Amino acid sequence: MIHKKSIGIFDSGYGGLTVFKAIANKLPDYNYIYLGDNARAPYGDHSYETVYQYTLECVEWLFEQGCPLVILACNTASAKALRTIQQKVLPVKYPHHRVLGVIRPTAEVIGNYTASGKIGVMGTRGTINSESYPIEIHKFFPELDVVQQSCPMWVPLIENNEHLQEGADYFVQEYMDQLLEKSPDIDAILLACTHYPLLIPKISKLLPEGFKLIAQGDIVADSLSLYLVNHPEIEELLNKDGEKQFFTSGDHLVFDKNASIFFDKEVMSQQINLKI
Ligand code: DGL
């Protein structure tokens, strides 16, 4: 069977759908396959080795479905697995495939959002402890002060659809306070986890006027659009029927119910089995 060539989009669970939504708006003609590894999410506290193994397995599955290009729409996977996949796996096993992450495109533009030169980065423990953001941001904006805050309770709240309940206020306030205590001069915050845009209604209530809250969807969509222009050898492989397919390693009925909240549209997924 000849597979149509699609762009693969991967996340540990639902968060990548906030990025996929922006990509599908910007580039509606391409075919896409989304894979959420819901059975093994969240990835935030897993070791490097585990995140790498899980991510590689999902990327290889997307390659098998006919995706020559895969976007890791997950900061944790981008921080802990992308480099090894790009440097050790692709050249040896898949020289014609490409895998891109969300950290570098964000780092390339993030300095443009702050006037004070101090930016907050909020993410999972895995992303924050990897130091990937300060390292990548300083390549493009060496003077920028990057103040990090891990928010380990936010993904579980969101994955369990509790993020808009009153009970979530405590954890939103707690991590915001911790961040702003470290540096009161921050004037922009990057939501460096693709789940966090769902908390924007609660986070924005706590921010002083003029503060910038940055989600990654549009940044990644712009960067992908430019990548396709600059890489005709990949772009020419891709079919353009505007088809979107969704797969999950978890329960597909649960996925469909929750995914529509992240994607803002009805989603019908299929369940796949990955090694657990
Ligand atoms: N949405 C993910 C991220 O951007 C991951 C969350 C998780 O699985 O912990 O980091």
mmCIF file of C-alpha atoms and ligand atoms in Angstrom:
data_model
loop_
_atom_site.group_PDB
_atom_site.id
_atom_site.type_symbol
_atom_site.label_atom_id
_atom_site.label_comp_id
_atom_site.label_asym_id
_atom_site.label_seq_id
_atom_site.Cartn_x
_atom_site.Cartn_y
_atom_site.Cartn_z
ATOM 1 C CA MET A 1 0.000 0.000 0.000
ATOM 2 C CA ILE A 2 1.339 3.417 -0.919
ATOM 3 C CA HIS A 3 0.902 5.835 1.956
ATOM 4 C CA LYS A 4 0.194 9.435 1.266
ATOM 5 C CA LYS A 5 2.993 11.506 2.691
ATOM 6 C CA SER A 6 1.934 13.461 5.730
ATOM 7 C CA ILE A 7 3.525 15.733 8.279
ATOM 8 C CA GLY A 8 3.698 13.862 11.588
ATOM 9 C CA ILE A 9 2.948 15.718 14.796
ATOM 10 C CA PHE A 10 3.821 14.119 18.103
ATOM 11 C CA ASP A 11 3.126 14.912 21.737
ATOM 12 C CA SER A 12 3.085 12.921 24.958
ATOM 13 C CA GLY A 13 -0.678 13.526 25.070
ATOM 14 C CA TYR A 14 -3.006 16.356 24.188
ATOM 15 C CA GLY A 15 -0.745 19.423 24.445
ATOM 16 C CA GLY A 16 0.632 19.124 20.933
ATOM 17 C CA LEU A 17 -2.877 19.758 19.654
ATOM 18 C CA THR A 18 -2.470 23.448 20.605
ATOM 19 C CA VAL A 19 0.496 23.550 18.225
ATOM 20 C CA PHE A 20 -1.246 21.423 15.593
ATOM 21 C CA LYS A 21 -4.212 23.826 15.658
ATOM 22 C CA ALA A 22 -1.917 26.753 14.782
ATOM 23 C CA ILE A 23 -0.079 24.711 12.130
ATOM 24 C CA ALA A 24 -3.323 23.550 10.492
ATOM 25 C CA ASN A 25 -4.571 27.166 10.411
ATOM 26 C CA LYS A 26 -1.386 28.429 8.808
ATOM 27 C CA LEU A 27 -0.803 25.469 6.463
ATOM 28 C CA PRO A 28 -4.241 23.934 5.838
ATOM 29 C CA ASP A 29 -3.417 22.122 2.589
ATOM 30 C CA TYR A 30 -0.989 19.513 3.870
ATOM 31 C CA ASN A 31 -1.888 16.064 5.190
ATOM 32 C CA TYR A 32 -1.204 15.512 8.888
ATOM 33 C CA ILE A 33 -0.990 12.564 11.263
ATOM 34 C CA TYR A 34 -1.141 13.423 14.976
ATOM 35 C CA LEU A 35 0.042 10.911 17.560
ATOM 36 C CA GLY A 36 -0.512 11.388 21.302
ATOM 37 C CA ASP A 37 1.209 8.888 23.591
ATOM 38 C CA ASN A 38 -1.555 9.249 26.170
ATOM 39 C CA ALA A 39 -0.997 5.776 27.612
ATOM 40 C CA ARG A 40 2.437 6.863 28.880
ATOM 41 C CA ALA A 41 1.825 10.585 29.524
ATOM 42 C CA PRO A 42 2.797 12.783 31.226
ATOM 43 C CA TYR A 43 6.459 12.690 30.211
ATOM 44 C CA GLY A 44 7.445 15.653 32.431
ATOM 45 C CA ASP A 45 9.084 13.690 35.255
ATOM 46 C CA HIS A 46 10.438 10.728 33.262
ATOM 47 C CA SER A 47 14.204 10.206 32.876
ATOM 48 C CA TYR A 48 16.113 11.184 29.734
ATOM 49 C CA GLU A 49 16.391 7.527 28.731
ATOM 50 C CA THR A 50 12.643 6.905 29.092
ATOM 51 C CA VAL A 51 11.581 10.068 27.244
ATOM 52 C CA TYR A 52 14.079 9.225 24.495
ATOM 53 C CA GLN A 53 12.828 5.609 24.149
ATOM 54 C CA TYR A 54 9.148 6.618 24.117
ATOM 55 C CA THR A 55 9.708 9.507 21.720
ATOM 56 C CA LEU A 56 11.814 7.440 19.322
ATOM 57 C CA GLU A 57 9.202 4.712 19.253
ATOM 58 C CA CYS A 58 6.488 7.246 18.385
ATOM 59 C CA VAL A 59 8.646 8.950 15.753
ATOM 60 C CA GLU A 60 9.412 5.597 14.099
ATOM 61 C CA TRP A 61 5.714 4.763 14.116
ATOM 62 C CA LEU A 62 4.999 8.073 12.343
ATOM 63 C CA PHE A 63 7.766 7.316 9.811
ATOM 64 C CA GLU A 64 6.074 3.955 9.138
ATOM 65 C CA GLN A 65 2.801 5.779 8.422
ATOM 66 C CA GLY A 66 4.555 7.711 5.653
ATOM 67 C CA CYS A 67 5.668 10.893 7.401
ATOM 68 C CA PRO A 68 9.008 12.092 6.039
ATOM 69 C CA LEU A 69 8.871 15.028 8.480
ATOM 70 C CA VAL A 70 7.880 14.817 12.160
ATOM 71 C CA ILE A 71 7.376 17.747 14.530
ATOM 72 C CA LEU A 72 7.906 17.038 18.225
ATOM 73 C CA ALA A 73 5.124 19.334 19.472
ATOM 74 C CA CYS A 74 6.258 18.620 23.008
ATOM 75 C CA ASN A 75 8.884 20.603 24.888
ATOM 76 C CA THR A 76 9.808 17.709 27.136
ATOM 77 C CA ALA A 77 10.514 15.427 24.156
ATOM 78 C CA SER A 78 12.272 18.265 22.320
ATOM 79 C CA ALA A 79 14.475 18.879 25.377
ATOM 80 C CA LYS A 80 15.286 15.274 26.169
ATOM 81 C CA ALA A 81 15.141 13.298 22.932
ATOM 82 C CA LEU A 82 15.415 15.508 19.852
ATOM 83 C CA ARG A 83 19.170 15.994 19.724
ATOM 84 C CA THR A 84 19.937 12.272 20.045
ATOM 85 C CA ILE A 85 17.365 11.400 17.393
ATOM 86 C CA GLN A 86 18.734 14.060 15.021
ATOM 87 C CA GLN A 87 22.390 13.281 15.601
ATOM 88 C CA LYS A 88 22.505 9.534 16.264
ATOM 89 C CA VAL A 89 19.413 7.916 14.772
ATOM 90 C CA LEU A 90 18.492 9.786 11.588
ATOM 91 C CA PRO A 91 21.910 9.755 9.887
ATOM 92 C CA VAL A 92 22.280 5.989 10.405
ATOM 93 C CA LYS A 93 18.725 4.658 10.023
ATOM 94 C CA TYR A 94 16.649 7.341 8.291
ATOM 95 C CA PRO A 95 18.902 9.683 6.295
ATOM 96 C CA HIS A 96 15.963 11.057 4.287
ATOM 97 C CA HIS A 97 13.652 11.767 7.219
ATOM 98 C CA ARG A 98 13.588 14.907 9.318
ATOM 99 C CA VAL A 99 12.520 15.559 12.933
ATOM 100 C CA LEU A 100 12.075 19.099 14.265
ATOM 101 C CA GLY A 101 11.301 20.349 17.763
ATOM 102 C CA VAL A 102 9.652 23.375 19.346
ATOM 103 C CA ILE A 103 12.490 24.810 21.437
ATOM 104 C CA ARG A 104 14.771 26.219 18.768
ATOM 105 C CA PRO A 105 12.072 28.070 16.770
ATOM 106 C CA THR A 106 10.854 29.600 20.030
ATOM 107 C CA ALA A 107 14.358 30.581 21.153
ATOM 108 C CA GLU A 108 14.995 32.289 17.799
ATOM 109 C CA VAL A 109 12.264 34.903 18.354
ATOM 110 C CA ILE A 110 11.623 35.072 22.091
ATOM 111 C CA GLY A 111 13.859 38.087 22.722
ATOM 112 C CA ASN A 112 11.517 40.199 20.585
ATOM 113 C CA TYR A 113 8.762 39.916 23.192
ATOM 114 C CA THR A 114 10.485 41.613 26.120
ATOM 115 C CA ALA A 115 11.349 45.265 26.736
ATOM 116 C CA SER A 116 12.968 44.696 30.157
ATOM 117 C CA GLY A 117 15.334 42.009 28.826
ATOM 118 C CA LYS A 118 14.017 39.580 31.453
ATOM 119 C CA ILE A 119 11.818 36.702 30.438
ATOM 120 C CA GLY A 120 10.110 33.955 32.441
ATOM 121 C CA VAL A 121 10.041 30.398 31.097
ATOM 122 C CA MET A 122 7.486 28.010 32.589
ATOM 123 C CA GLY A 123 7.632 24.307 31.751
ATOM 124 C CA THR A 124 7.645 20.759 33.028
ATOM 125 C CA ARG A 125 10.422 19.664 35.387
ATOM 126 C CA GLY A 126 12.015 17.777 32.507
ATOM 127 C CA THR A 127 12.148 20.831 30.258
ATOM 128 C CA ILE A 128 13.324 23.211 32.985
ATOM 129 C CA ASN A 129 15.976 20.887 34.452
ATOM 130 C CA SER A 130 17.390 20.200 30.987
ATOM 131 C CA GLU A 131 18.356 23.934 30.780
ATOM 132 C CA SER A 132 17.503 23.705 27.070
ATOM 133 C CA TYR A 133 15.764 27.086 26.996
ATOM 134 C CA PRO A 134 18.534 29.214 28.562
ATOM 135 C CA ILE A 135 21.106 27.431 26.370
ATOM 136 C CA GLU A 136 19.156 27.888 23.115
ATOM 137 C CA ILE A 137 17.912 31.429 23.891
ATOM 138 C CA HIS A 138 21.439 32.656 24.689
ATOM 139 C CA LYS A 139 22.587 31.554 21.218
ATOM 140 C CA PHE A 140 20.240 34.162 19.717
ATOM 141 C CA PHE A 141 19.864 36.685 22.579
ATOM 142 C CA PRO A 142 23.043 36.454 24.696
ATOM 143 C CA GLU A 143 22.053 39.370 26.964
ATOM 144 C CA LEU A 144 18.601 38.085 27.843
ATOM 145 C CA ASP A 145 17.927 37.165 31.475
ATOM 146 C CA VAL A 146 16.053 33.844 31.427
ATOM 147 C CA VAL A 147 14.247 33.007 34.679
ATOM 148 C CA GLN A 148 12.844 29.487 34.815
ATOM 149 C CA GLN A 149 9.991 27.930 36.775
ATOM 150 C CA SER A 150 8.874 24.310 36.692
ATOM 151 C CA CYS A 151 5.158 23.698 37.179
ATOM 152 C CA PRO A 152 4.787 19.965 37.835
ATOM 153 C CA MET A 153 1.092 20.139 38.770
ATOM 154 C CA TRP A 154 -0.116 21.930 35.646
ATOM 155 C CA VAL A 155 -0.006 19.067 33.110
ATOM 156 C CA PRO A 156 -1.836 16.602 35.418
ATOM 157 C CA LEU A 157 -4.527 19.257 36.047
ATOM 158 C CA ILE A 158 -4.954 19.834 32.329
ATOM 159 C CA GLU A 159 -4.801 16.152 31.311
ATOM 160 C CA ASN A 160 -7.570 15.497 33.839
ATOM 161 C CA ASN A 161 -9.655 18.395 32.580
ATOM 162 C CA GLU A 162 -9.519 20.129 35.976
ATOM 163 C CA HIS A 163 -7.700 23.230 34.728
ATOM 164 C CA LEU A 164 -10.680 25.577 34.648
ATOM 165 C CA GLN A 165 -12.022 24.519 38.043
ATOM 166 C CA GLU A 166 -11.588 26.729 41.087
ATOM 167 C CA GLY A 167 -9.234 24.182 42.647
ATOM 168 C CA ALA A 168 -6.701 24.865 39.904
ATOM 169 C CA ASP A 169 -6.340 28.512 41.051
ATOM 170 C CA TYR A 170 -4.084 27.498 43.925
ATOM 171 C CA PHE A 171 -1.501 25.842 41.673
ATOM 172 C CA VAL A 172 -1.632 28.565 39.056
ATOM 173 C CA GLN A 173 -1.033 31.221 41.703
ATOM 174 C CA GLU A 174 1.691 29.188 43.411
ATOM 175 C CA TYR A 175 3.967 28.830 40.377
ATOM 176 C CA MET A 176 3.312 32.376 39.157
ATOM 177 C CA ASP A 177 4.287 33.723 42.608
ATOM 178 C CA GLN A 178 7.419 31.582 42.677
ATOM 179 C CA LEU A 179 8.464 32.861 39.252
ATOM 180 C CA LEU A 180 7.792 36.536 39.959
ATOM 181 C CA GLU A 181 9.570 36.316 43.311
ATOM 182 C CA LYS A 182 12.731 35.228 41.504
ATOM 183 C CA SER A 183 12.638 38.296 39.269
ATOM 184 C CA PRO A 184 9.978 41.004 39.608
ATOM 185 C CA ASP A 185 11.264 42.761 36.434
ATOM 186 C CA ILE A 186 10.075 40.033 34.076
ATOM 187 C CA ASP A 187 7.699 41.521 31.495
ATOM 188 C CA ALA A 188 7.037 38.416 29.372
ATOM 189 C CA ILE A 189 6.371 34.774 30.127
ATOM 190 C CA LEU A 190 6.860 31.915 27.721
ATOM 191 C CA LEU A 191 4.523 28.972 28.198
ATOM 192 C CA ALA A 192 7.167 26.366 27.376
ATOM 193 C CA CYS A 193 4.805 23.429 27.534
ATOM 194 C CA THR A 194 2.248 22.843 24.828
ATOM 195 C CA HIS A 195 -0.420 22.013 27.421
ATOM 196 C CA TYR A 196 -0.231 25.378 29.177
ATOM 197 C CA PRO A 197 -2.201 27.530 26.691
ATOM 198 C CA LEU A 198 -5.316 26.002 28.265
ATOM 199 C CA LEU A 199 -4.450 27.831 31.474
ATOM 200 C CA ILE A 200 -4.233 31.247 29.779
ATOM 201 C CA PRO A 201 -7.619 32.418 31.127
ATOM 202 C CA LYS A 202 -6.400 31.834 34.698
ATOM 203 C CA ILE A 203 -2.785 32.991 34.242
ATOM 204 C CA SER A 204 -3.717 36.267 32.536
ATOM 205 C CA LYS A 205 -5.871 37.265 35.502
ATOM 206 C CA LEU A 206 -2.739 37.267 37.670
ATOM 207 C CA LEU A 207 -0.565 39.338 35.364
ATOM 208 C CA PRO A 208 0.005 43.071 35.604
ATOM 209 C CA GLU A 209 -1.077 45.204 32.645
ATOM 210 C CA GLY A 210 1.237 45.215 29.633
ATOM 211 C CA PHE A 211 2.657 41.811 30.476
ATOM 212 C CA LYS A 212 3.170 39.448 27.518
ATOM 213 C CA LEU A 213 2.099 35.822 27.751
ATOM 214 C CA ILE A 214 3.520 33.784 24.900
ATOM 215 C CA ALA A 215 2.175 30.469 23.617
ATOM 216 C CA GLN A 216 4.205 28.563 21.044
ATOM 217 C CA GLY A 217 1.600 27.534 18.454
ATOM 218 C CA ASP A 218 1.969 30.456 16.047
ATOM 219 C CA ILE A 219 5.737 30.612 16.498
ATOM 220 C CA VAL A 220 6.116 26.941 15.539
ATOM 221 C CA ALA A 221 3.642 27.286 12.648
ATOM 222 C CA ASP A 222 5.595 30.253 11.209
ATOM 223 C CA SER A 223 8.852 28.387 11.570
ATOM 224 C CA LEU A 224 7.462 25.265 9.860
ATOM 225 C CA SER A 225 6.128 27.352 7.008
ATOM 226 C CA LEU A 226 9.590 28.847 6.470
ATOM 227 C CA TYR A 227 11.222 25.421 6.788
ATOM 228 C CA LEU A 228 9.049 24.057 3.972
ATOM 229 C CA VAL A 229 10.005 26.982 1.740
ATOM 230 C CA ASN A 230 13.691 26.418 2.463
ATOM 231 C CA HIS A 231 13.536 22.618 2.073
ATOM 232 C CA PRO A 232 11.867 21.851 -1.258
ATOM 233 C CA GLU A 233 13.317 18.308 -1.137
ATOM 234 C CA ILE A 234 10.978 17.596 1.819
ATOM 235 C CA GLU A 235 8.098 19.847 0.755
ATOM 236 C CA GLU A 236 7.802 18.127 -2.645
ATOM 237 C CA LEU A 237 7.252 14.751 -0.951
ATOM 238 C CA LEU A 238 4.166 15.935 0.925
ATOM 239 C CA ASN A 239 0.624 15.312 -0.256
ATOM 240 C CA LYS A 240 -1.790 18.196 -0.095
ATOM 241 C CA ASP A 241 -5.333 16.906 0.392
ATOM 242 C CA GLY A 242 -5.911 18.726 3.678
ATOM 243 C CA GLU A 243 -6.435 15.392 5.523
ATOM 244 C CA LYS A 244 -5.959 15.095 9.274
ATOM 245 C CA GLN A 245 -5.702 11.794 11.118
ATOM 246 C CA PHE A 246 -5.445 11.375 14.875
ATOM 247 C CA PHE A 247 -3.962 8.430 16.774
ATOM 248 C CA THR A 248 -3.517 7.767 20.461
ATOM 249 C CA SER A 249 -1.834 5.046 22.485
ATOM 250 C CA GLY A 250 -4.568 5.574 25.097
ATOM 251 C CA ASP A 251 -8.316 5.066 25.009
ATOM 252 C CA HIS A 252 -9.599 6.609 21.786
ATOM 253 C CA LEU A 253 -12.995 7.587 23.196
ATOM 254 C CA VAL A 254 -11.382 9.473 26.079
ATOM 255 C CA PHE A 255 -8.953 11.042 23.637
ATOM 256 C CA ASP A 256 -11.731 12.275 21.348
ATOM 257 C CA LYS A 257 -13.577 13.877 24.239
ATOM 258 C CA ASN A 258 -10.552 15.733 25.613
ATOM 259 C CA ALA A 259 -8.808 16.440 22.308
ATOM 260 C CA SER A 260 -11.625 18.637 21.053
ATOM 261 C CA ILE A 261 -10.935 21.028 23.972
ATOM 262 C CA PHE A 262 -7.328 21.462 22.838
ATOM 263 C CA PHE A 263 -7.995 21.445 19.090
ATOM 264 C CA ASP A 264 -11.183 23.546 19.190
ATOM 265 C CA LYS A 265 -12.801 21.106 16.757
ATOM 266 C CA GLU A 266 -14.270 17.649 16.922
ATOM 267 C CA VAL A 267 -11.621 14.934 16.752
ATOM 268 C CA MET A 268 -12.023 11.249 15.827
ATOM 269 C CA SER A 269 -9.016 9.165 16.722
ATOM 270 C CA GLN A 270 -7.827 5.596 16.359
ATOM 271 C CA GLN A 271 -6.092 3.634 19.075
ATOM 272 C CA ILE A 272 -2.682 2.077 18.489
ATOM 273 C CA ASN A 273 -0.590 -0.250 20.613
ATOM 274 C CA LEU A 274 2.882 0.789 21.589
ATOM 275 C CA LYS A 275 5.187 -1.236 23.832
ATOM 276 C CA ILE A 276 4.307 -0.299 27.403
HETATM 277 N N1 DGL B 1 3.056 19.043 26.307
HETATM 278 C C1 DGL B 1 4.308 18.622 26.794
HETATM 279 C C2 DGL B 1 5.390 19.653 26.765
HETATM 280 O O1 DGL B 1 5.311 20.542 25.944
HETATM 281 C C3 DGL B 1 4.411 17.645 27.827
HETATM 282 C C4 DGL B 1 3.906 17.408 29.003
HETATM 283 C C5 DGL B 1 4.190 16.127 29.699
HETATM 284 O O2 DGL B 1 3.947 15.072 29.103
HETATM 285 O O3 DGL B 1 4.622 16.213 30.838
HETATM 286 O O4 DGL B 1 6.343 19.577 27.502
#
